[in-house]
Short mmCIF file of C-alpha atoms in Angstrom, two decimals:
data_model
loop_
_atom_site.label_atom_id
_atom_site.label_comp_id
_atom_site.label_asym_id
_atom_site.label_seq_id
_atom_site.Cartn_x
_atom_site.Cartn_y
_atom_site.Cartn_z
CA ASP P 1 0.00 0.00 0.00
CA ASN P 2 1.59 3.26 -1.16
CA THR P 3 -0.86 5.49 0.70
CA PRO P 4 1.05 7.88 3.00
CA HIS P 5 0.44 6.84 6.58
CA LEU P 6 1.84 6.73 10.10
CA THR P 7 2.17 3.47 11.97
CA VAL P 8 2.08 3.80 15.75
CA SER P 9 2.66 1.31 18.53
CA ASP P 10 0.05 2.83 20.88
CA ILE P 11 -2.90 4.74 19.44
CA ARG P 12 -3.77 6.27 22.84
CA LEU P 13 -0.29 7.76 23.07
CA ALA P 14 -0.47 9.03 19.50
CA ILE P 15 -3.95 10.63 19.46
CA PRO P 16 -3.27 13.40 22.04
CA LEU P 17 -0.08 14.40 20.17
CA LEU P 18 -1.87 14.49 16.82
CA ALA P 19 -4.90 16.25 18.30
CA GLU P 20 -2.93 19.11 19.88
CA THR P 21 -0.95 19.55 16.65
CA PHE P 22 -4.06 19.60 14.47
CA TYR P 23 -5.80 22.18 16.68
CA ASN P 24 -2.63 24.28 17.13
CA TYR P 25 -2.02 23.69 20.85
CA PRO P 26 -5.10 25.45 22.31
CA GLN P 27 -4.31 24.29 25.85
CA GLU P 28 -1.22 26.53 25.83
CA LYS P 29 -3.43 29.59 25.23
CA LEU P 30 -5.77 28.96 28.18
CA LYS P 31 -5.45 28.90 31.95
CA ILE P 32 -6.91 25.52 32.84
CA VAL P 33 -8.44 24.44 36.15
CA ALA P 34 -8.94 20.67 36.41
CA VAL P 35 -11.31 19.08 38.91
CA GLY P 36 -10.85 15.44 39.93
CA GLY P 37 -12.26 13.14 42.57
CA THR P 38 -14.86 10.44 43.04
CA LYS P 39 -17.66 12.74 44.17
CA GLY P 40 -18.38 16.44 43.76
CA LYS P 41 -16.55 17.15 40.48
CA THR P 42 -19.54 18.73 38.73
CA THR P 43 -20.61 20.90 41.67
CA THR P 44 -17.06 22.09 42.24
CA SER P 45 -16.55 22.81 38.54
CA TYR P 46 -19.62 25.05 38.54
CA PHE P 47 -18.40 26.78 41.72
CA VAL P 48 -15.01 27.47 40.12
CA LYS P 49 -16.63 28.76 36.93
CA ALA P 50 -18.97 31.04 38.92
CA ILE P 51 -16.04 32.58 40.81
CA LEU P 52 -13.97 33.01 37.65
CA ASP P 53 -16.95 34.45 35.74
CA ALA P 54 -17.48 37.12 38.42
CA TYR P 55 -13.77 37.96 38.33
CA LEU P 56 -13.68 38.10 34.53
CA ASN P 57 -16.91 40.08 34.27
CA ASP P 58 -15.43 42.77 36.51
CA GLN P 59 -12.65 43.14 33.93
CA GLY P 60 -15.03 43.17 30.98
CA LYS P 61 -13.72 39.81 29.78
CA ALA P 62 -15.39 36.68 28.44
CA PRO P 63 -16.55 34.03 30.94
CA ALA P 64 -14.66 30.80 31.60
CA GLY P 65 -15.13 27.79 29.39
CA LEU P 66 -16.47 24.57 30.89
CA ILE P 67 -16.22 20.87 30.13
CA SER P 68 -18.35 18.91 32.59
CA SER P 69 -20.58 15.88 33.01
CA ILE P 70 -23.62 18.03 32.23
CA THR P 71 -22.68 20.67 29.68
CA ASN P 72 -19.79 22.01 27.64
CA PHE P 73 -19.50 25.79 27.24
CA GLU P 74 -17.11 27.10 24.61
CA GLY P 75 -17.93 30.81 24.68
CA ASP P 76 -20.67 31.10 22.05
CA ASP P 77 -22.98 28.24 22.93
CA GLU P 78 -23.62 25.48 25.43
CA GLU P 79 -24.12 21.85 24.52
CA GLU P 80 -25.08 18.72 26.40
CA ALA P 81 -22.07 16.66 27.39
CA GLN P 82 -21.61 13.09 26.17
CA ASN P 83 -18.72 12.09 28.47
CA THR P 84 -17.35 13.57 31.70
CA THR P 85 -14.09 14.15 29.83
CA PRO P 86 -14.18 13.79 26.02
CA GLU P 87 -11.69 11.82 23.95
CA SER P 88 -8.53 13.72 22.98
CA LEU P 89 -9.67 14.88 19.54
CA ASP P 90 -12.99 16.15 20.90
CA LEU P 91 -11.32 17.70 23.95
CA GLN P 92 -8.81 19.62 21.85
CA ALA P 93 -11.63 20.72 19.52
CA HIS P 94 -13.54 22.15 22.52
CA LEU P 95 -10.45 23.97 23.76
CA ALA P 96 -9.75 25.35 20.29
CA LYS P 97 -13.29 26.76 20.08
CA MET P 98 -12.75 28.45 23.46
CA VAL P 99 -9.58 30.09 22.16
CA ASP P 100 -11.34 31.19 18.97
CA ALA P 101 -14.14 32.72 21.08
CA GLY P 102 -11.60 34.78 23.04
CA LEU P 103 -11.81 32.85 26.30
CA GLU P 104 -8.84 32.92 28.68
CA TYR P 105 -9.90 30.29 31.25
CA ALA P 106 -11.27 26.76 31.05
CA VAL P 107 -12.63 24.53 33.81
CA LEU P 108 -12.40 20.78 33.15
CA GLU P 109 -13.88 17.84 34.97
CA VAL P 110 -11.24 15.14 34.71
CA SER P 111 -12.38 11.56 35.19
CA SER P 112 -10.29 8.55 36.11
CA GLN P 113 -11.19 6.98 32.75
CA ALA P 114 -9.87 10.05 30.94
CA LEU P 115 -6.59 9.84 32.83
CA LYS P 116 -6.28 6.07 32.45
CA TYR P 117 -6.92 6.16 28.71
CA ARG P 118 -4.77 9.26 28.12
CA ARG P 119 -7.54 11.62 26.96
CA THR P 120 -5.89 14.49 28.85
CA ASP P 121 -2.30 13.69 27.87
CA ARG P 122 -0.32 16.69 26.60
CA ILE P 123 -2.37 19.11 28.73
CA GLU P 124 -0.73 20.92 31.64
CA PHE P 125 -3.21 22.03 34.29
CA ASP P 126 -2.51 25.42 35.84
CA VAL P 127 -4.50 24.38 38.91
CA SER P 128 -5.92 20.96 39.81
CA ILE P 129 -8.38 20.16 42.57
CA PHE P 130 -8.41 16.67 44.08
CA LEU P 131 -11.61 16.31 46.11
CA ASN P 132 -11.73 12.74 47.38
CA ILE P 133 -11.54 9.07 46.51
CA ASP P 134 -13.91 6.25 47.35
CA GLU P 135 -14.41 2.70 46.18
CA ASP P 136 -16.60 3.53 43.21
CA HIS P 137 -16.07 2.63 39.55
CA ILE P 138 -14.50 -0.75 40.33
CA SER P 139 -15.84 -3.06 37.64
CA PRO P 140 -14.76 -5.11 34.62
CA ILE P 141 -15.60 -2.18 32.31
CA GLU P 142 -13.96 0.63 34.34
CA HIS P 143 -11.18 -0.21 36.84
CA PRO P 144 -10.44 -3.86 37.66
CA ASN P 145 -9.40 -3.00 41.23
CA PHE P 146 -8.93 -0.07 43.62
CA GLU P 147 -5.20 0.13 42.94
CA ASP P 148 -5.85 0.78 39.26
CA TYR P 149 -8.48 3.37 40.18
CA ILE P 150 -6.33 5.38 42.60
CA GLN P 151 -3.27 5.25 40.33
CA SER P 152 -5.39 6.53 37.45
CA LYS P 153 -6.79 9.35 39.59
CA ALA P 154 -3.35 10.42 40.79
CA LYS P 155 -1.96 10.68 37.24
CA MET P 156 -3.27 14.26 37.10
CA PHE P 157 -0.76 15.35 39.77
CA GLY P 158 2.20 14.95 37.44
CA GLN P 159 0.74 17.32 34.87
CA THR P 160 -0.24 20.04 37.36
CA LYS P 161 1.44 23.32 38.29
CA THR P 162 -0.56 23.96 41.48
CA LEU P 163 -2.50 21.17 43.19
CA ILE P 164 -5.25 21.73 45.77
CA ILE P 165 -5.80 18.47 47.67
CA ASN P 166 -8.26 17.42 50.35
CA GLN P 167 -6.39 16.72 53.59
CA GLU P 168 -9.21 14.45 54.77
CA THR P 169 -9.57 12.25 51.73
CA LYS P 170 -9.32 8.49 52.08
CA GLU P 171 -5.87 7.16 51.20
CA ALA P 172 -4.41 10.54 52.17
CA ASN P 173 -0.92 9.16 52.91
CA TYR P 174 -0.54 7.70 49.43
CA LEU P 175 -2.11 10.71 47.71
CA PHE P 176 0.02 13.29 49.52
CA LYS P 177 3.16 11.35 48.54
CA ARG P 178 1.99 11.48 44.95
CA ALA P 179 1.08 15.18 45.36
CA LYS P 180 4.82 15.94 45.25
CA GLU P 181 4.64 15.17 41.52
CA ALA P 182 2.91 18.54 41.07
CA GLU P 183 5.09 21.65 40.95
CA ARG P 184 3.50 22.77 44.26
CA PHE P 185 0.53 21.70 46.35
CA TYR P 186 -1.75 23.06 49.07
CA SER P 187 -4.18 21.28 51.37
CA PHE P 188 -7.76 22.10 52.27
CA SER P 189 -9.90 20.78 55.10
CA LEU P 190 -13.39 21.15 56.45
CA ASN P 191 -12.26 20.29 59.98
CA SER P 192 -8.54 20.86 60.51
CA SER P 193 -6.90 24.25 61.00
CA LYS P 194 -3.58 22.60 60.05
CA ALA P 195 -4.58 22.71 56.37
CA ASP P 196 -3.56 25.60 54.12
CA TYR P 197 -7.24 26.44 53.56
CA TYR P 198 -9.83 25.53 56.18
CA VAL P 199 -13.36 26.27 57.37
CA GLU P 200 -14.47 27.62 60.75
CA ASN P 201 -17.80 28.64 62.29
CA LEU P 202 -19.91 26.49 59.98
CA GLU P 203 -23.62 26.77 60.77
CA THR P 204 -26.95 26.41 59.02
CA LEU P 205 -29.28 29.41 58.97
CA ASP P 206 -32.50 29.65 56.94
CA LEU P 207 -31.52 26.74 54.68
CA GLU P 208 -28.13 28.33 53.97
CA SER P 209 -24.59 27.36 54.98
CA HIS P 210 -22.69 30.17 56.73
CA PHE P 211 -18.95 29.76 57.31
CA ASN P 212 -15.52 31.41 57.28
CA ILE P 213 -12.61 30.36 55.10
CA HIS P 214 -9.12 30.90 56.47
CA SER P 215 -5.66 30.78 54.93
CA LYS P 216 -2.42 32.71 55.31
CA THR P 217 -3.81 35.39 53.02
CA MET P 218 -7.55 35.42 53.75
CA ASP P 219 -10.19 35.29 56.47
CA GLU P 220 -13.57 35.81 54.87
CA ALA P 221 -17.19 35.01 55.63
CA PHE P 222 -19.22 33.13 53.02
CA VAL P 223 -22.87 32.25 52.56
CA LEU P 224 -23.72 29.25 50.39
CA LYS P 225 -27.33 28.78 49.37
CA MET P 226 -26.91 25.01 49.67
CA LEU P 227 -26.90 22.66 52.64
CA GLY P 228 -24.54 19.80 53.41
CA ASP P 229 -20.96 19.64 54.61
CA TYR P 230 -19.93 18.12 51.27
CA ASN P 231 -21.17 21.23 49.44
CA VAL P 232 -19.21 23.47 51.81
CA GLU P 233 -16.16 21.28 51.21
CA ASN P 234 -16.61 21.65 47.43
CA ALA P 235 -16.97 25.42 47.83
CA LEU P 236 -13.81 25.53 49.97
CA ALA P 237 -11.89 23.68 47.26
CA ALA P 238 -13.15 26.10 44.60
CA VAL P 239 -12.19 29.16 46.67
CA ALA P 240 -8.74 27.71 47.35
CA ALA P 241 -8.19 26.98 43.67
CA THR P 242 -9.28 30.40 42.44
#
């Protein structure tokens, strides 16, 4: 066969490289916030986008792009999502549309399947949030065992500039060792003042969550129109990341 072609040994290694080349490296023209974890990725992604949108609106700039389990927003329109994290070609196409629309920021939900099957290869995350890990998604069609699941989840650390990681997550010892693969990392906690970002004075008033977030550089009161410690924890992670 004289047809010009490339032969590759691993198609999942090759696709991200070809995709970024075809779409002219859009990830390098965006500030990207990645959100990982077993539970809370979508909620936290929307929190991060809301904070960024308020910040960008104050500067007269376009809102942040979004790739999530529910919708993808590329600047001009919003579409229903098919996967939590699309395959490499689709992902790079989304990012390229964001660049073309003049967006500067993108928020990405990053699933363990995306990391395992290299959908996010070649993308450096400016900030990553790691919310938690639990024994979900262990099955013949996803992850054969918990070790495969946690190793897949932690792959995002090595392609991250600044990691925000939950101090109280299960398997914290292993995950904080892996956190050193990021250029730098900070902890957050709902209950421990030893974390870099932590919550105090949490109370429920009129179906709202009232609390303070502390760090070396902030001590601010927040009101979240949602109940549940897990929602406050997601909000804490989003504040820390932004």
